[in-house]
Amino acid sequence: MARKARATVQEARELARSALLANVEKTSSDDRLGDLTLYDLVPGWRKPVAEVRRVFANHGLSPDHVLPCAPDWNVSFGRALEQGSARIRPADYELKAAAKGPGDERRVAVVRIARNGRVTTADLGTVACPAARNDAPPFVERSDPEGFTEAVVQATREFHEVYTLDDIRTAITAHIDRFYGLPLRRQPPYIAYWVPAAGTTEIEHLRDAIEELGAGQIEMMTGYKSDPKSQRMAVNTVNKGLEGQLNEFKAEADKFCKADPASTRASTIEDMIAQAKVLREQAQLYKAMLGADIVNVETQYKAVQAALKKLLGTVEEAHEAA
């Protein structure tokens, strides 16, 4: 799938941030703390990209900002292979990666597998997908006797320009994250979040779009400042979320600090520095809303930012020397 342009990602993040900070002032005098937000999606759901974009737009959500890029031929081919592999394995066949084609095509062979897991024949047929830059559908190079190669090509056409459940899950989690939602678990899978009151309206729009499309449900249970149980839940949830985010971010930063600077993109480190700023701002927002009981992660984020800025200089020097 084509990646969103950095400018689009940054624009979506900045618009969400501006709306969120504006809403904080409006909701500061309200009793509402925020919402415990859970989502449950429908297995096997699919819809054409155009229909999904239309519904999201009708609910006041920018499709370019909220939805992932439309599945291109390469992504659709990968999904077709995953589906096909699961279907033919019980019959002792397998789809195995083959050598790339002369035009950098991704090639896959159909082979027969014995019960002991060994390949018992040469490939029975091959299917290929052109490189992403060509934006072209896959094609059968050699048909296999069982018609598996043709089935892969047909399935790819069915997945092309169609959003699946994975795409909707990505849209939900990314949009909740944009509006400073925090996962309730320290480890994935994340299906429940705490969303601050300032972001509630936007997530309600998301819920309405998801439910109109029949992709699943998003439930929101409101917590209030006047309710001690709500306050306790919010504080505990936010503290776990902030600590989990900090630990994940520190681990990722440490990985890059230990890597070869010449093999690291300067833009990657620049993005991480910007992300650290966003995470610090998120923590400050929660502290302002929930008070002294919120864990202080400011100093630790500053330390990570300083390390990343130092690394950025090293990376730039390494590329200049190359």
CSV table of C-alpha atoms in Angstrom, one decimal, residues 41-244:
chain,number,residue,atom,x,y,z
A,41,LEU,CA,-15.3,-5.2,14.6
A,42,VAL,CA,-17.1,-7.6,12.2
A,43,PRO,CA,-14.9,-10.4,10.9
A,44,GLY,CA,-14.6,-10.6,7.2
A,45,TRP,CA,-15.9,-7.0,6.6
A,46,ARG,CA,-15.1,-5.4,3.2
A,47,LYS,CA,-16.3,-2.3,1.4
A,48,PRO,CA,-15.2,-0.4,-1.8
A,49,VAL,CA,-12.8,2.4,-1.0
A,50,ALA,CA,-15.1,5.0,-2.7
A,51,GLU,CA,-18.1,4.1,-0.5
A,52,VAL,CA,-16.0,4.2,2.7
A,53,ARG,CA,-14.6,7.6,1.8
A,54,ARG,CA,-18.0,8.9,1.1
A,55,VAL,CA,-19.4,7.8,4.4
A,56,PHE,CA,-16.5,9.2,6.4
A,57,ALA,CA,-16.8,12.5,4.6
A,58,ASN,CA,-20.5,12.6,5.3
A,59,HIS,CA,-19.7,12.4,9.0
A,60,GLY,CA,-17.3,15.3,9.0
A,61,LEU,CA,-14.1,13.1,8.8
A,62,SER,CA,-11.5,13.9,6.2
A,63,PRO,CA,-10.9,10.6,4.3
A,64,ASP,CA,-7.3,11.7,3.4
A,65,HIS,CA,-6.5,12.2,7.0
A,66,VAL,CA,-8.4,9.4,8.7
A,67,LEU,CA,-8.3,6.5,6.3
A,68,PRO,CA,-5.2,4.6,5.2
A,69,CYS,CA,-4.2,4.8,1.5
A,70,ALA,CA,-6.3,2.6,-0.8
A,71,PRO,CA,-5.0,-0.9,-1.2
A,72,ASP,CA,-2.9,-0.9,-4.4
A,73,TRP,CA,-2.1,-4.0,-6.5
A,74,ASN,CA,0.8,-5.1,-4.4
A,75,VAL,CA,-1.1,-4.9,-1.1
A,76,SER,CA,-4.1,-6.7,-2.7
A,77,PHE,CA,-1.7,-9.4,-4.0
A,78,GLY,CA,-0.3,-9.9,-0.5
A,79,ARG,CA,-3.8,-10.3,0.9
A,80,ALA,CA,-4.8,-12.7,-1.8
A,81,LEU,CA,-1.7,-14.8,-1.1
A,82,GLU,CA,-2.5,-14.9,2.6
A,83,GLN,CA,-6.1,-16.0,1.9
A,84,GLY,CA,-5.0,-18.5,-0.7
A,85,SER,CA,-2.3,-20.0,1.5
A,86,ALA,CA,-4.8,-20.7,4.2
A,87,ARG,CA,-7.3,-22.3,1.8
A,88,ILE,CA,-4.9,-24.7,0.0
A,89,ARG,CA,-2.7,-25.8,2.9
A,90,PRO,CA,-5.2,-28.5,4.1
A,91,ALA,CA,-4.9,-30.1,0.7
A,92,ASP,CA,-1.1,-30.3,1.1
A,93,TYR,CA,-0.3,-27.4,-1.3
A,94,GLU,CA,1.6,-24.2,-0.6
A,95,LEU,CA,2.3,-20.9,-2.1
A,96,LYS,CA,6.0,-20.3,-1.9
A,97,ALA,CA,8.1,-17.2,-2.8
A,98,ALA,CA,10.1,-17.6,-6.0
A,99,ALA,CA,12.9,-15.6,-7.5
A,100,LYS,CA,12.0,-12.1,-8.7
A,101,GLY,CA,11.2,-11.6,-12.3
A,102,PRO,CA,13.2,-9.6,-14.8
A,103,GLY,CA,11.1,-6.5,-14.2
A,104,ASP,CA,11.4,-6.9,-10.4
A,105,GLU,CA,8.0,-8.7,-10.3
A,106,ARG,CA,7.1,-10.5,-7.1
A,107,ARG,CA,6.8,-14.2,-8.1
A,108,VAL,CA,5.1,-17.0,-6.2
A,109,ALA,CA,5.0,-20.7,-7.0
A,110,VAL,CA,2.5,-23.4,-6.2
A,111,VAL,CA,4.1,-26.5,-4.7
A,112,ARG,CA,2.9,-29.8,-3.3
A,113,ILE,CA,3.9,-30.5,0.3
A,114,ALA,CA,4.3,-33.8,1.9
A,115,ARG,CA,3.0,-34.4,5.4
A,116,ASN,CA,6.5,-34.1,6.7
A,117,GLY,CA,6.7,-30.6,5.3
A,118,ARG,CA,9.1,-31.3,2.5
A,119,VAL,CA,8.5,-30.1,-1.1
A,120,THR,CA,7.7,-33.2,-3.1
A,121,THR,CA,7.6,-31.7,-6.6
A,122,ALA,CA,9.0,-28.8,-8.6
A,123,ASP,CA,6.7,-25.8,-8.8
A,124,LEU,CA,3.4,-26.7,-10.4
A,125,GLY,CA,2.7,-23.1,-11.6
A,126,THR,CA,3.7,-19.5,-10.9
A,127,VAL,CA,1.9,-16.2,-10.5
A,128,ALA,CA,3.6,-12.8,-10.6
A,129,CYS,CA,2.8,-9.2,-9.5
A,130,PRO,CA,4.5,-6.3,-11.2
A,131,ALA,CA,6.6,-3.9,-9.0
A,132,ALA,CA,4.5,-1.3,-7.1
A,133,ARG,CA,5.9,1.5,-9.3
A,134,ASN,CA,4.1,-0.1,-12.3
A,135,ASP,CA,0.7,0.0,-10.7
A,136,ALA,CA,-0.4,-3.1,-12.7
A,137,PRO,CA,-2.4,-6.3,-11.7
A,138,PRO,CA,-0.8,-9.7,-11.2
A,139,PHE,CA,-0.8,-12.3,-13.9
A,140,VAL,CA,-0.4,-16.0,-14.3
A,141,GLU,CA,2.9,-17.1,-15.7
A,142,ARG,CA,2.1,-20.8,-15.7
A,143,SER,CA,-1.2,-22.4,-14.7
A,144,ASP,CA,-1.2,-25.2,-12.1
A,145,PRO,CA,-3.5,-28.2,-12.5
A,146,GLU,CA,-5.6,-27.2,-9.5
A,147,GLY,CA,-6.2,-23.6,-10.7
A,148,PHE,CA,-4.6,-22.0,-7.6
A,149,THR,CA,-2.7,-19.4,-9.6
A,150,GLU,CA,-5.9,-18.2,-11.3
A,151,ALA,CA,-7.6,-18.0,-7.9
A,152,VAL,CA,-4.9,-15.8,-6.6
A,153,VAL,CA,-5.3,-13.4,-9.5
A,154,GLN,CA,-9.1,-13.3,-9.1
A,155,ALA,CA,-8.8,-12.7,-5.3
A,156,THR,CA,-6.3,-9.9,-5.9
A,157,ARG,CA,-8.8,-8.1,-8.2
A,158,GLU,CA,-11.5,-8.5,-5.4
A,159,PHE,CA,-9.1,-7.0,-2.8
A,160,HIS,CA,-8.0,-4.1,-5.1
A,161,GLU,CA,-9.4,-0.7,-4.1
A,162,VAL,CA,-11.4,-2.4,-1.3
A,163,TYR,CA,-11.0,-1.6,2.4
A,164,THR,CA,-10.8,-4.6,4.7
A,165,LEU,CA,-11.2,-5.0,8.5
A,166,ASP,CA,-7.4,-4.3,8.9
A,167,ASP,CA,-7.8,-0.9,7.2
A,168,ILE,CA,-10.7,0.0,9.5
A,169,ARG,CA,-8.8,-1.1,12.6
A,170,THR,CA,-5.9,1.1,11.5
A,171,ALA,CA,-8.2,4.1,10.9
A,172,ILE,CA,-9.8,3.7,14.4
A,173,THR,CA,-6.5,3.3,16.3
A,174,ALA,CA,-4.7,6.1,14.4
A,175,HIS,CA,-7.6,8.6,14.9
A,176,ILE,CA,-7.9,7.8,18.6
A,177,ASP,CA,-4.2,8.3,19.0
A,178,ARG,CA,-4.4,11.6,17.1
A,179,PHE,CA,-6.8,12.8,19.7
A,180,TYR,CA,-4.6,11.7,22.6
A,181,GLY,CA,-6.5,8.5,23.4
A,182,LEU,CA,-4.5,6.1,25.6
A,183,PRO,CA,-4.8,2.3,25.4
A,184,LEU,CA,-6.0,0.6,28.6
A,185,ARG,CA,-3.5,-2.3,28.3
A,186,ARG,CA,0.2,-2.0,28.7
A,187,GLN,CA,0.7,-4.5,25.8
A,188,PRO,CA,-1.3,-5.0,22.5
A,189,PRO,CA,-3.8,-5.9,21.4
A,190,TYR,CA,-5.3,-2.6,22.2
A,191,ILE,CA,-9.1,-2.6,21.9
A,192,ALA,CA,-10.0,-0.3,24.8
A,193,TYR,CA,-8.9,3.4,25.2
A,194,TRP,CA,-9.3,6.3,27.5
A,195,VAL,CA,-10.2,9.4,25.3
A,196,PRO,CA,-10.2,12.9,27.0
A,197,ALA,CA,-13.4,14.8,26.9
A,198,ALA,CA,-11.9,17.3,24.4
A,199,GLY,CA,-11.6,14.5,21.8
A,200,THR,CA,-15.0,13.0,22.4
A,201,THR,CA,-16.9,14.7,19.6
A,202,GLU,CA,-14.4,13.6,17.0
A,203,ILE,CA,-14.5,9.9,18.1
A,204,GLU,CA,-18.3,10.0,18.1
A,205,HIS,CA,-18.1,11.0,14.4
A,206,LEU,CA,-15.8,8.1,13.8
A,207,ARG,CA,-18.2,5.8,15.7
A,208,ASP,CA,-21.1,6.9,13.5
A,209,ALA,CA,-19.2,6.3,10.3
A,210,ILE,CA,-18.0,2.8,11.4
A,211,GLU,CA,-21.5,1.8,12.4
A,212,GLU,CA,-23.1,3.1,9.2
A,213,LEU,CA,-20.7,1.0,7.2
A,214,GLY,CA,-21.5,-2.1,9.2
A,215,ALA,CA,-17.8,-2.6,10.1
A,216,GLY,CA,-18.5,-2.9,13.8
A,217,GLN,CA,-19.3,-0.9,16.9
A,218,ILE,CA,-17.6,1.7,19.1
A,219,GLU,CA,-18.9,2.0,22.6
A,220,MET,CA,-18.2,5.0,24.8
A,221,MET,CA,-18.8,5.1,28.5
A,222,THR,CA,-18.4,8.6,30.1
A,223,GLY,CA,-16.5,9.3,33.3
A,224,TYR,CA,-17.2,12.5,35.4
A,225,LYS,CA,-15.1,14.7,37.6
A,226,SER,CA,-17.8,14.6,40.4
A,227,ASP,CA,-17.6,10.8,40.5
A,228,PRO,CA,-14.7,9.5,42.6
A,229,LYS,CA,-14.8,6.1,40.8
A,230,SER,CA,-14.5,7.8,37.4
A,231,GLN,CA,-11.6,10.0,38.7
A,232,ARG,CA,-9.8,6.9,39.9
A,233,MET,CA,-10.4,5.0,36.7
A,234,ALA,CA,-9.2,8.0,34.6
A,235,VAL,CA,-6.0,8.5,36.7
A,236,ASN,CA,-5.0,4.8,36.8
A,237,THR,CA,-5.7,4.3,33.1
A,238,VAL,CA,-3.8,7.5,32.0
A,239,ASN,CA,-0.8,6.6,34.2
A,240,LYS,CA,-0.6,3.2,32.7
A,241,GLY,CA,-1.0,4.6,29.2
A,242,LEU,CA,1.6,7.3,29.7
A,243,GLU,CA,4.2,4.9,31.2
A,244,GLY,CA,3.6,2.4,28.4
